[in-house]
């Protein structure tokens, strides 16, 4: 399919302004010239993109689908052209990151990076592990900070640290005063789950299978913070990695180390094997590696530091 950049610019301008006249003025074109560009684009796509009968002009279903993709593509192209002309400015870095890791680890690192690269722009895509893998495979991000799983051959992995899973439960739960709990003891518990395609869910399901516990998930949520809120509301208990625990832990909640099996997840940097990273992206990767390889202090519970696991059996 022919890539009609002038047509895309004309379509975006009309869509954003709702008027052929105002769009023509923005682009410095006559209105007939702008109309011809939009018509040519519609001929390329084979679909009507604008409802010209409405005032202001509205998008058709095809136009609604195309607009955000077109806006992002044009913006990326402009950024690429700016960097090519002036590589010392506009060092845009796009990274994927699990939301819990972004909240706990990225702030100080990004602040230091922007002091070192004052003209840099950093875009953080806070997404699930599955979505991050999709962005890596599509070469849409420079690198990612995420849980290491079954990556494809074309993704480089740099392990940074390993973290254990804990059971989050109400502070007055019958198990709350213990230091640890075996997965088999959760057989009769109401469980809160993260999304079925998430990396955490895959790890938890594997641990439950190993312990021969067949759990019917009572509540399924997408975000780990929502899972913690469900536990606080007494809708169930949830297994979470250490970096996803609230810090400080609310007094209404408690945490127990999960054993038999002792479940952990590896966190690291993932990057497309064949992608040429900019100096700013390489510098940010190095800064994250240095900061996280040192190891952060574990999250705190309402009693202070996380308690060591009590021997089982």
Short mmCIF file of C-alpha atoms in Angstrom, two decimals, residues 43-313:
data_model
loop_
_atom_site.label_atom_id
_atom_site.label_comp_id
_atom_site.label_asym_id
_atom_site.label_seq_id
_atom_site.Cartn_x
_atom_site.Cartn_y
_atom_site.Cartn_z
CA UNK A 43 -8.64 6.22 -2.25
CA UNK A 44 -5.47 4.59 -0.90
CA UNK A 45 -7.21 3.18 2.19
CA UNK A 46 -10.37 2.24 0.31
CA UNK A 47 -12.58 3.72 3.03
CA UNK A 48 -14.31 7.00 3.80
CA UNK A 49 -12.49 8.56 6.75
CA UNK A 50 -14.53 11.72 7.40
CA UNK A 51 -18.25 12.39 7.63
CA UNK A 52 -18.41 15.66 5.70
CA UNK A 53 -22.12 16.11 6.33
CA UNK A 54 -21.63 16.72 10.06
CA UNK A 55 -20.68 20.09 11.51
CA UNK A 56 -18.11 20.03 12.91
CA UNK A 57 -16.79 17.27 10.65
CA UNK A 58 -16.73 13.88 12.37
CA UNK A 59 -14.70 10.72 11.91
CA UNK A 60 -16.18 7.59 10.41
CA UNK A 61 -15.44 4.23 12.04
CA UNK A 62 -12.44 3.79 9.71
CA UNK A 63 -11.24 7.31 10.51
CA UNK A 64 -11.58 6.71 14.24
CA UNK A 65 -9.42 3.60 13.92
CA UNK A 66 -6.78 5.33 11.79
CA UNK A 67 -6.42 8.64 13.67
CA UNK A 68 -4.39 7.60 16.78
CA UNK A 69 -2.09 5.39 14.71
CA UNK A 70 -1.54 8.18 12.18
CA UNK A 71 -0.86 10.76 14.90
CA UNK A 72 1.69 8.50 16.59
CA UNK A 73 3.39 7.61 13.29
CA UNK A 74 3.73 11.25 12.20
CA UNK A 75 5.00 12.27 15.65
CA UNK A 76 7.61 9.50 15.60
CA UNK A 77 8.72 10.50 12.11
CA UNK A 78 9.12 14.14 13.17
CA UNK A 79 11.18 13.07 16.20
CA UNK A 80 13.39 10.85 14.03
CA UNK A 81 14.01 13.67 11.57
CA UNK A 82 14.85 16.07 14.41
CA UNK A 83 17.34 13.62 15.91
CA UNK A 84 18.93 12.96 12.53
CA UNK A 85 19.52 16.69 11.95
CA UNK A 86 20.66 17.42 15.54
CA UNK A 87 21.70 14.18 17.26
CA UNK A 88 22.86 16.01 20.41
CA UNK A 89 19.31 17.25 21.10
CA UNK A 90 15.98 15.53 21.45
CA UNK A 91 17.41 12.23 22.69
CA UNK A 92 14.05 10.49 23.04
CA UNK A 93 14.11 7.19 24.93
CA UNK A 94 11.08 4.91 25.09
CA UNK A 95 11.02 2.11 27.63
CA UNK A 96 8.51 -0.48 28.76
CA UNK A 97 8.12 -1.12 32.47
CA UNK A 98 5.88 -3.09 34.79
CA UNK A 99 3.85 -0.52 36.78
CA UNK A 100 5.06 -1.75 40.19
CA UNK A 101 8.70 -1.57 39.10
CA UNK A 102 8.17 1.92 37.67
CA UNK A 103 6.71 3.18 40.95
CA UNK A 104 9.37 1.60 43.14
CA UNK A 105 12.55 2.02 41.09
CA UNK A 106 12.41 4.46 38.18
CA UNK A 107 11.91 7.89 39.76
CA UNK A 108 15.43 8.59 41.13
CA UNK A 109 17.11 6.99 38.10
CA UNK A 110 15.12 9.10 35.63
CA UNK A 111 15.75 12.28 37.64
CA UNK A 112 19.52 11.65 37.50
CA UNK A 113 19.33 10.78 33.79
CA UNK A 114 17.56 14.04 32.92
CA UNK A 115 20.18 16.03 34.80
CA UNK A 116 22.87 14.34 32.72
CA UNK A 117 20.86 14.61 29.46
CA UNK A 118 18.90 17.87 29.84
CA UNK A 119 17.50 17.67 26.29
CA UNK A 120 16.42 14.05 26.61
CA UNK A 121 12.80 12.91 26.59
CA UNK A 122 11.86 9.67 28.35
CA UNK A 123 8.57 7.92 27.62
CA UNK A 124 7.63 5.13 30.05
CA UNK A 125 5.06 2.62 28.79
CA UNK A 126 3.63 1.12 31.98
CA UNK A 127 2.28 -2.18 30.69
CA UNK A 128 1.90 -5.86 31.49
CA UNK A 129 4.71 -8.31 30.71
CA UNK A 130 2.71 -9.62 27.74
CA UNK A 131 2.22 -6.13 26.30
CA UNK A 132 5.89 -5.31 26.85
CA UNK A 133 6.95 -8.40 24.91
CA UNK A 134 4.68 -7.34 22.05
CA UNK A 135 6.26 -3.87 21.99
CA UNK A 136 9.76 -5.37 22.03
CA UNK A 137 8.99 -7.72 19.16
CA UNK A 138 7.50 -4.83 17.17
CA UNK A 139 10.63 -2.74 17.91
CA UNK A 140 8.43 0.02 19.38
CA UNK A 141 10.55 0.59 22.51
CA UNK A 142 14.28 0.86 23.17
CA UNK A 143 14.29 -1.53 26.12
CA UNK A 144 12.17 -2.70 29.04
CA UNK A 145 12.42 -3.23 32.79
CA UNK A 146 10.30 -6.30 33.43
CA UNK A 147 10.09 -9.82 34.76
CA UNK A 148 12.25 -12.20 32.76
CA UNK A 149 10.27 -15.04 31.25
CA UNK A 150 10.18 -16.99 28.00
CA UNK A 151 11.59 -14.34 25.69
CA UNK A 152 12.12 -14.91 21.99
CA UNK A 153 15.61 -15.44 20.52
CA UNK A 154 15.81 -11.82 19.33
CA UNK A 155 15.46 -10.30 22.83
CA UNK A 156 18.57 -9.69 24.93
CA UNK A 157 18.21 -10.29 28.69
CA UNK A 158 20.23 -8.66 31.49
CA UNK A 159 19.18 -10.09 34.90
CA UNK A 160 19.25 -7.54 37.73
CA UNK A 161 17.72 -9.12 40.83
CA UNK A 162 15.45 -11.89 42.02
CA UNK A 163 12.55 -11.28 44.38
CA UNK A 164 10.33 -13.63 46.43
CA UNK A 165 6.55 -13.83 46.44
CA UNK A 166 4.51 -13.08 49.56
CA UNK A 167 0.94 -13.77 50.54
CA UNK A 168 -0.97 -10.56 51.34
CA UNK A 169 -3.86 -11.12 53.74
CA UNK A 170 -5.91 -9.22 56.34
CA UNK A 171 -4.01 -8.58 59.56
CA UNK A 172 -6.61 -10.48 61.61
CA UNK A 173 -6.58 -13.53 59.33
CA UNK A 174 -6.02 -16.87 61.10
CA UNK A 175 -2.59 -17.21 59.39
CA UNK A 176 -1.43 -13.61 59.82
CA UNK A 177 0.77 -14.11 62.91
CA UNK A 178 2.97 -16.68 61.21
CA UNK A 179 6.18 -15.93 59.30
CA UNK A 180 5.42 -18.10 56.29
CA UNK A 181 2.80 -20.30 54.70
CA UNK A 182 2.92 -23.28 52.35
CA UNK A 183 0.94 -23.12 49.09
CA UNK A 184 -0.94 -26.28 50.09
CA UNK A 185 -2.44 -24.39 53.04
CA UNK A 186 -4.26 -22.07 50.62
CA UNK A 187 -6.52 -24.82 49.32
CA UNK A 188 -9.60 -23.45 51.08
CA UNK A 189 -8.76 -19.74 50.74
CA UNK A 190 -10.57 -17.30 48.50
CA UNK A 191 -7.89 -16.12 46.08
CA UNK A 192 -7.54 -12.83 44.24
CA UNK A 193 -5.78 -13.17 40.90
CA UNK A 194 -4.09 -10.91 38.41
CA UNK A 195 -5.03 -11.11 34.73
CA UNK A 196 -4.87 -14.61 33.26
CA UNK A 197 -2.17 -13.69 30.70
CA UNK A 198 0.09 -11.83 33.16
CA UNK A 199 3.55 -13.15 34.07
CA UNK A 200 2.68 -13.11 37.79
CA UNK A 201 -0.39 -15.25 37.18
CA UNK A 202 1.70 -17.74 35.19
CA UNK A 203 4.20 -18.05 38.06
CA UNK A 204 1.50 -18.39 40.72
CA UNK A 205 -0.39 -20.99 38.68
CA UNK A 206 2.83 -23.01 38.32
CA UNK A 207 3.43 -22.90 42.09
CA UNK A 208 -0.14 -24.00 42.82
CA UNK A 209 0.16 -26.85 40.33
CA UNK A 210 3.41 -27.98 41.94
CA UNK A 211 1.70 -27.95 45.35
CA UNK A 212 -1.29 -29.79 43.80
CA UNK A 213 -3.67 -27.04 44.83
CA UNK A 214 -6.62 -26.55 42.49
CA UNK A 215 -7.85 -23.03 43.14
CA UNK A 216 -10.94 -21.44 41.73
CA UNK A 217 -10.12 -17.74 41.39
CA UNK A 218 -12.81 -15.70 43.11
CA UNK A 219 -11.70 -12.25 41.93
CA UNK A 220 -9.55 -11.44 38.89
CA UNK A 221 -8.08 -7.95 38.38
CA UNK A 222 -5.62 -6.35 35.98
CA UNK A 223 -3.54 -4.15 38.31
CA UNK A 224 -1.67 -5.32 41.39
CA UNK A 225 -2.71 -2.25 43.38
CA UNK A 226 -6.32 -3.26 42.76
CA UNK A 227 -5.54 -6.75 44.05
CA UNK A 228 -4.22 -5.26 47.31
CA UNK A 229 -7.39 -3.17 47.61
CA UNK A 230 -9.48 -6.33 47.19
CA UNK A 231 -7.58 -7.97 50.07
CA UNK A 232 -8.09 -4.89 52.25
CA UNK A 233 -11.82 -5.17 51.51
CA UNK A 234 -11.66 -8.83 52.63
CA UNK A 235 -12.51 -10.24 49.19
CA UNK A 236 -9.68 -12.77 49.46
CA UNK A 237 -5.90 -13.13 49.70
CA UNK A 238 -3.32 -12.59 46.97
CA UNK A 239 0.22 -13.74 46.15
CA UNK A 240 2.46 -10.86 45.01
CA UNK A 241 6.17 -10.32 44.31
CA UNK A 242 8.04 -8.21 46.86
CA UNK A 243 8.23 -5.08 44.70
CA UNK A 244 4.43 -5.05 44.36
CA UNK A 245 3.82 -4.85 48.12
CA UNK A 246 2.60 -1.49 49.47
CA UNK A 247 5.37 0.40 51.24
CA UNK A 248 4.59 1.01 54.03
CA UNK A 249 2.13 -1.81 54.43
CA UNK A 250 -1.24 -0.63 55.83
CA UNK A 251 -1.93 -1.72 59.41
CA UNK A 252 -4.97 -3.66 58.18
CA UNK A 253 -2.77 -6.03 56.13
CA UNK A 254 -0.02 -8.56 56.79
CA UNK A 255 2.43 -10.49 54.60
CA UNK A 256 3.75 -14.06 54.77
CA UNK A 257 6.58 -15.65 52.80
CA UNK A 258 5.25 -18.36 50.48
CA UNK A 259 7.00 -21.74 50.65
CA UNK A 260 6.82 -25.24 49.18
CA UNK A 261 7.70 -24.17 46.58
CA UNK A 262 9.56 -20.95 47.39
CA UNK A 263 8.44 -18.80 44.47
CA UNK A 264 10.57 -16.00 43.03
CA UNK A 265 10.63 -13.94 39.86
CA UNK A 266 13.67 -12.58 38.05
CA UNK A 267 13.66 -8.92 37.08
CA UNK A 268 15.92 -7.55 34.39
CA UNK A 269 16.38 -5.43 31.31
CA UNK A 270 15.06 -6.68 27.98
CA UNK A 271 16.06 -5.14 24.65
CA UNK A 272 15.68 -6.03 20.95
CA UNK A 273 18.86 -7.84 19.91
CA UNK A 274 19.21 -6.01 16.60
CA UNK A 275 18.16 -2.49 17.70
CA UNK A 276 20.78 0.27 17.55
CA UNK A 277 20.29 2.21 20.79
CA UNK A 278 20.98 5.92 21.02
CA UNK A 279 23.66 7.17 23.44
CA UNK A 280 20.92 8.42 25.78
CA UNK A 281 19.19 5.02 25.79
CA UNK A 282 22.46 3.19 26.46
CA UNK A 283 23.23 5.59 29.30
CA UNK A 284 19.79 5.10 30.87
CA UNK A 285 20.15 1.31 30.63
CA UNK A 286 23.52 1.51 32.39
CA UNK A 287 22.08 3.74 35.13
CA UNK A 288 19.18 1.35 35.78
CA UNK A 289 21.60 -1.60 35.82
CA UNK A 290 23.84 0.12 38.38
CA UNK A 291 20.97 1.25 40.61
CA UNK A 292 19.05 -2.03 40.68
CA UNK A 293 22.02 -4.40 40.76
CA UNK A 294 22.94 -2.88 44.13
CA UNK A 295 19.66 -4.23 45.47
CA UNK A 296 17.01 -2.17 47.22
CA UNK A 297 15.86 -2.68 50.79
CA UNK A 298 12.85 -5.00 51.02
CA UNK A 299 9.41 -3.46 51.44
CA UNK A 300 8.22 -2.87 54.99
CA UNK A 301 5.33 -4.45 56.80
CA UNK A 302 3.32 -2.88 59.59
CA UNK A 303 5.81 -4.47 62.02
CA UNK A 304 8.87 -3.01 60.25
CA UNK A 305 11.12 -5.16 58.07
CA UNK A 306 9.72 -8.29 56.48
CA UNK A 307 9.93 -11.17 58.87
CA UNK A 308 12.15 -14.13 58.03
CA UNK A 309 10.34 -17.26 57.00
CA UNK A 310 9.56 -19.61 59.85
CA UNK A 311 10.64 -23.24 59.36
CA UNK A 312 7.89 -25.48 58.06
CA UNK A 313 7.75 -29.01 59.34
#
